[in-house]
Short mmCIF file of C-alpha atoms in Angstrom, two decimals:
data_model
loop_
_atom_site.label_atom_id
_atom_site.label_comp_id
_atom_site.label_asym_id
_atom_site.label_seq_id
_atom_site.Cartn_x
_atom_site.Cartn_y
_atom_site.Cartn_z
CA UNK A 1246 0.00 0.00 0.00
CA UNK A 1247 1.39 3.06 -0.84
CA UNK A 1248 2.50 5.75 1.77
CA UNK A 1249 0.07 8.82 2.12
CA UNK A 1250 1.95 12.01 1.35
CA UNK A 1251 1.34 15.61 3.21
CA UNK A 1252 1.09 18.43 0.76
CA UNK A 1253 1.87 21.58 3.01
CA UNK A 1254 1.00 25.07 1.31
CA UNK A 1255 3.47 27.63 1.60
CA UNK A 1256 3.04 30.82 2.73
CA UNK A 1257 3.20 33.50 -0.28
CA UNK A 1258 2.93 36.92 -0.08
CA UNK A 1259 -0.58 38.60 -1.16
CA UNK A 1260 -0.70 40.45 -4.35
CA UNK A 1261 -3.43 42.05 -3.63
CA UNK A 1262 -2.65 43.43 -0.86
CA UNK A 1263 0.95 44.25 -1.52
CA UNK A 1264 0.22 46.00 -4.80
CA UNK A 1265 -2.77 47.83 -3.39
CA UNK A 1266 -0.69 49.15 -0.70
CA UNK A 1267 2.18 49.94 -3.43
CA UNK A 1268 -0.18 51.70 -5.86
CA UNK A 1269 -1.52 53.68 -3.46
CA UNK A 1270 1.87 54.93 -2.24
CA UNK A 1271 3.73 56.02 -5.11
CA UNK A 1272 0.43 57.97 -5.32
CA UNK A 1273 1.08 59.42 -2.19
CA UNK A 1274 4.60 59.80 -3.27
CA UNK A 1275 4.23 61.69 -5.97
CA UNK A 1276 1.80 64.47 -4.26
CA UNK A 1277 4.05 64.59 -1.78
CA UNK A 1278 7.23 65.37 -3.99
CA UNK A 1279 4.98 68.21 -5.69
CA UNK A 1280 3.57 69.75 -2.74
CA UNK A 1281 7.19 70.14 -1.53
CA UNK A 1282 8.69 70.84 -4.88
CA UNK A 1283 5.50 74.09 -4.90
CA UNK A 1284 6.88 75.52 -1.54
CA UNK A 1285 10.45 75.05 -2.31
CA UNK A 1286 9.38 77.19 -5.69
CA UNK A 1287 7.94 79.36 -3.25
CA UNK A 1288 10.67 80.19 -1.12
CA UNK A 1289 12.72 80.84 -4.37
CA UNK A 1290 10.24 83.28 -5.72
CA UNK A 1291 10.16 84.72 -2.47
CA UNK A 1292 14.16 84.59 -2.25
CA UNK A 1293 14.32 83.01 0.75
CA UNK A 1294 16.64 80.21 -0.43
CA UNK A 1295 19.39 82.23 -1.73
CA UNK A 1296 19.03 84.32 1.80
CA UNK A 1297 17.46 81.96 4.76
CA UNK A 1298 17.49 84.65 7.41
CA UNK A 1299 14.10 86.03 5.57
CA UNK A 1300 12.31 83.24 7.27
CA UNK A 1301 12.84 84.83 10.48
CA UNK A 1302 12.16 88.04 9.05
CA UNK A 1303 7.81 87.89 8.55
CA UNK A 1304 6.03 88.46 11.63
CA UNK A 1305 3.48 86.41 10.68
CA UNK A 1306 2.82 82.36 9.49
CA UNK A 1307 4.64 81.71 6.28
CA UNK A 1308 2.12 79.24 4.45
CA UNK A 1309 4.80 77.76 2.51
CA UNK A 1310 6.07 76.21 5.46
CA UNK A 1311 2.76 73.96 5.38
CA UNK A 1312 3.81 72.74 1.46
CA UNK A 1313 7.47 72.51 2.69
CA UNK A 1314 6.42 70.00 5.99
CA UNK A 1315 3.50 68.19 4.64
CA UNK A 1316 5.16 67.41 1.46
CA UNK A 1317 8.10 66.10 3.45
CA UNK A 1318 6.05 63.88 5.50
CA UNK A 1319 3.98 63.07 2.49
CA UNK A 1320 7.06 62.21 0.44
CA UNK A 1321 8.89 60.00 3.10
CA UNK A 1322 5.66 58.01 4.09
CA UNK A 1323 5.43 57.50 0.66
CA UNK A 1324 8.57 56.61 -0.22
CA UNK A 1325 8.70 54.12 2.69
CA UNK A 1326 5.27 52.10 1.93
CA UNK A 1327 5.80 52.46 -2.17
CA UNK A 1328 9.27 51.16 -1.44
CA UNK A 1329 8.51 48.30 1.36
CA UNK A 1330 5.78 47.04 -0.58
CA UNK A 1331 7.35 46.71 -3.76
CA UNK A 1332 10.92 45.46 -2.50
CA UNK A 1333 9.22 43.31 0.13
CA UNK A 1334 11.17 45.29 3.24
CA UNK A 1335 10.09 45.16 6.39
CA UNK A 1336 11.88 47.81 8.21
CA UNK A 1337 10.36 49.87 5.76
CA UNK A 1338 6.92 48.45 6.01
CA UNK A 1339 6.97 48.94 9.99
CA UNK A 1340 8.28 52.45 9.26
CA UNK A 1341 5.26 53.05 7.25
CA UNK A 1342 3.21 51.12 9.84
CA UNK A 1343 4.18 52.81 12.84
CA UNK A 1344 4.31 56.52 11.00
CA UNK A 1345 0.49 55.87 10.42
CA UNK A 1346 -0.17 54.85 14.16
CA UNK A 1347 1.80 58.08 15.23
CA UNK A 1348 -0.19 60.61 13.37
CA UNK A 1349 -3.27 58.39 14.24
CA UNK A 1350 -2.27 58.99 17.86
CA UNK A 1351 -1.25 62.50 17.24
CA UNK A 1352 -4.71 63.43 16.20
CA UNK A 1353 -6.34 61.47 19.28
CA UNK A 1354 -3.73 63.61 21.68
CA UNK A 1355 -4.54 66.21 20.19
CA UNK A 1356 -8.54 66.16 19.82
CA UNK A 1357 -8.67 65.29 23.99
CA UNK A 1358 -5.90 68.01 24.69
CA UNK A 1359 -8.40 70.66 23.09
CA UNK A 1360 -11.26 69.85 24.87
CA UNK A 1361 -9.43 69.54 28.29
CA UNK A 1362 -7.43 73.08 27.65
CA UNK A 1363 -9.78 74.53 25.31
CA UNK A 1364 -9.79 78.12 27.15
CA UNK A 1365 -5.78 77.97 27.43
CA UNK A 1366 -5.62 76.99 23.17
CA UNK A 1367 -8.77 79.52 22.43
CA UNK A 1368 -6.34 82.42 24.05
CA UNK A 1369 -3.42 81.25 22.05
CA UNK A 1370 -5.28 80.92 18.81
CA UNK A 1371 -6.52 84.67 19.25
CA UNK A 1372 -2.86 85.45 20.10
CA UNK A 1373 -1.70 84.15 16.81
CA UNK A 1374 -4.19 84.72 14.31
CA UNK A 1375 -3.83 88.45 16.30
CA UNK A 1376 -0.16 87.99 15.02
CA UNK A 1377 -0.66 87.31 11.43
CA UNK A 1378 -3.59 90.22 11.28
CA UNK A 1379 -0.77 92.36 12.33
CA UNK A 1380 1.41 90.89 9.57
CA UNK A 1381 -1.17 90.97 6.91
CA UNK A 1382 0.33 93.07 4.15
CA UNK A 1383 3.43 92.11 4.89
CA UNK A 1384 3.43 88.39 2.70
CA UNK A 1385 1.37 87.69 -0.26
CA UNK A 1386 0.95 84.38 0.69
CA UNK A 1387 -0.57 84.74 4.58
CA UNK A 1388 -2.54 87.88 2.67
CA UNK A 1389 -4.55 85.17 0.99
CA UNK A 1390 -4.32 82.19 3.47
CA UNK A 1391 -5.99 84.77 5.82
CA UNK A 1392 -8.70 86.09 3.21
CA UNK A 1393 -9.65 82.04 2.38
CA UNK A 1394 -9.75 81.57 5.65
CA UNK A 1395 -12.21 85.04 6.87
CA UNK A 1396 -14.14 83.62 3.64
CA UNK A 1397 -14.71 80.17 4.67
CA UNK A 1398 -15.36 80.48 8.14
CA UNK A 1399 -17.41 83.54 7.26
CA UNK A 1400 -15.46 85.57 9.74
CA UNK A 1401 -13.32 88.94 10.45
CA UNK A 1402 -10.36 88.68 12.98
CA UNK A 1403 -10.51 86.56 15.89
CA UNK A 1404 -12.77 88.41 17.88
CA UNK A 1405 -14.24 90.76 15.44
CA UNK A 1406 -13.82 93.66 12.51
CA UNK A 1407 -11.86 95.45 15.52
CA UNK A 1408 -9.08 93.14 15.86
CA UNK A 1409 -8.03 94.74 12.43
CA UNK A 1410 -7.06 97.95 14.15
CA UNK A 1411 -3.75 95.98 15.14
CA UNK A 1412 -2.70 96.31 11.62
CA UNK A 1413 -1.03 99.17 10.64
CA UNK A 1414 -3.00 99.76 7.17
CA UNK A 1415 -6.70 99.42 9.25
CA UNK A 1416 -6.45 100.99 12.33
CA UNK A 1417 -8.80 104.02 13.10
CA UNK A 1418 -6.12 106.25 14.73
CA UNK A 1419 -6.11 109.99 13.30
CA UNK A 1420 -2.16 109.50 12.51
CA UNK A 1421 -2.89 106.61 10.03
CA UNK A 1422 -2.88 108.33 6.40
CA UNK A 1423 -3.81 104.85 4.87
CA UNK A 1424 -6.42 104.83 2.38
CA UNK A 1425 -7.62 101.49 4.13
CA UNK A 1426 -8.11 103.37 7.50
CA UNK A 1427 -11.21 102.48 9.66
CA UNK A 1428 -11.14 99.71 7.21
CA UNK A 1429 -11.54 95.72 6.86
CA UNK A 1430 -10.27 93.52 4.13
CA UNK A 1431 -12.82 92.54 1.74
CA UNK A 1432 -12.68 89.14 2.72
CA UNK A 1433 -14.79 90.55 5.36
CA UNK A 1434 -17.68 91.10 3.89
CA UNK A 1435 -20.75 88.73 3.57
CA UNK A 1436 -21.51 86.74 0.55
CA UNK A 1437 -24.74 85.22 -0.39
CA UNK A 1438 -25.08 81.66 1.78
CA UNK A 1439 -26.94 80.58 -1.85
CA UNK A 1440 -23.50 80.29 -3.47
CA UNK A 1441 -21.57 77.63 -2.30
CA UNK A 1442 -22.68 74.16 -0.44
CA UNK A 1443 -20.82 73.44 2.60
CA UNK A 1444 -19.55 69.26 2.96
CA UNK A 1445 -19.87 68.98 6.46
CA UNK A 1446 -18.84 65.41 5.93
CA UNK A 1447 -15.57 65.68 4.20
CA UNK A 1448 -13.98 64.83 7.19
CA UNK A 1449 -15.63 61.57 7.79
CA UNK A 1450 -13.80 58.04 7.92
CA UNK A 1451 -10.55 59.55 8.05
CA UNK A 1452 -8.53 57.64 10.61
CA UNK A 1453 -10.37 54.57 9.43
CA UNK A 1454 -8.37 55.15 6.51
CA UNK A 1455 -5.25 55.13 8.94
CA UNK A 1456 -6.41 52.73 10.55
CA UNK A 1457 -6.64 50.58 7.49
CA UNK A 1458 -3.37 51.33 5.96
CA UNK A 1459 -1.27 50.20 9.00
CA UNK A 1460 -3.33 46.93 9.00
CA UNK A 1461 -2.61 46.33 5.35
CA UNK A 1462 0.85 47.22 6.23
CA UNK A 1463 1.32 44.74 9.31
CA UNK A 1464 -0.27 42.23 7.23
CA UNK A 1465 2.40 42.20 4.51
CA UNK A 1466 5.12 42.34 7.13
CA UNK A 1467 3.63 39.03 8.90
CA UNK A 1468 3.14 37.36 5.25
CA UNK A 1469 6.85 38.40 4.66
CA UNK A 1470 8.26 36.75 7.18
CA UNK A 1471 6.31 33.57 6.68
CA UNK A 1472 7.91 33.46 3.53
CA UNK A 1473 11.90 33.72 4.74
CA UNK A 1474 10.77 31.51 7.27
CA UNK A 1475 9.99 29.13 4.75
CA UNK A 1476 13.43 29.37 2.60
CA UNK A 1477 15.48 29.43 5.75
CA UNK A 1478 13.88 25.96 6.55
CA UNK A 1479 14.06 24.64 3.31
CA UNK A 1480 17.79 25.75 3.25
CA UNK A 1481 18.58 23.92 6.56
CA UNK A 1482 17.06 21.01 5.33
CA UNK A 1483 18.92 21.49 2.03
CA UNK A 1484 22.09 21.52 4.49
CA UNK A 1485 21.20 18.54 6.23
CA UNK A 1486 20.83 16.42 3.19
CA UNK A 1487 24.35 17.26 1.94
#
């Protein structure tokens, strides 16, 4: 009679799953690269590249600096899950892994440290967006970050139309010889509700989406290493028979 024989499956890697998570990345990747390769232009328009003390010099937030850091974090997240994925590299799939579960955690930390010191961050806020009203004419670029933002939150300083009397161009003192005097800027003013839809929901499922990534992640770690597991004990074996 002949012997039985054991067929054992070995463990492969998932395609689908390993060139989900790839595609996505180099996705990623690539918005990334141009979101820092924008503010990098930026700073060259501006000529702060060829002299780095102007960075110092605005009194004010410097959007660019959001292009500059989110499309360095964007491009090294990237790089590390298009990268892992693709080349099968752990280290750089736990990178990407635990990246994700940082700025997951980051957002909780922060979301339960602004309701527990919301008066303390509600003072600061008005202290800095204070700041950049003071600094208003001073960049291009925090000229409009400040009118999108008066626009879309259908506001006018951080109190109210007075808080423009810290800038220099507004304020209603008798010595100001400013055409703008007494004035606001005209992002200010109310538009018609009528014209634009507000999506209330954009912000929905978004750390599910973290949440997800770093589980698609672990999972192509753990199928990794089932698979070097595999050749290292075939290889023994391999050893032992010779």
């Amino acid at each position: 009679m002949p012997g039985k024989h054991q067929h054992f499956q070995e463990p492969e890697v998932g395609c689908c799953g390993k060139y989900f998570l790839f595609g996505f990345n180099i996705v990623f990747w690539v918005l990334g690269a141009l979101f820092l390769a924008i503010g990098l232009w930026a700073w060259g328009e501006k000529g702060v590249l060829s002299n780095i003390s102007a960075l110092t010099d605005l009194g004010g937030l410097d959007p660019v600096w959001l292009f500059v850091v989110v499309g360095g974090i964007m491009s090294v997240l990237g790089f590390a899950g298009c990268i892992g994925a693709l080349r099968e590299n752990t280290f750089l799939l736990k990178f990407f892994s635990v990246f994700l579960g940082l700025i997951f955690f980051l957002e909780l930390a922060t979301g339960i440290l602004a309701f527990v010191f919301k008066d303390w961050i509600r003072d600061q806020l008005n202290f800095f967006i204070n700041n950049n009203v003071k600094a208003y004419r001073d960049d291009i670029d925090l000229q409009n970050l400040i009118d999108f933002a008066q626009e879309y939150w259908s506001c006018c300083g951080a109190r109210g139309p007075n808080d423009w009397n810290l800038n220099i161009y507004f304020n209603c003192t008798d010595l100001n010889p400013s055409r703008e005097r007494c004035g606001v800027p005209f992002s200010c003013c109310v538009r018609d509700p009528a014209e634009d839809v507000l999506n209330t929901q954009c912000g929905y499922d978004v750390r599910l989406k973290l949440i997800f990534g770093i589980c698609l992640a672990q999972n192509l770690v753990s199928d990794i290493k089932a698979v070097k597991a595999n050749w290292i004990k075939h290889d023994d074996g391999y050893k032992l028979l010779k």
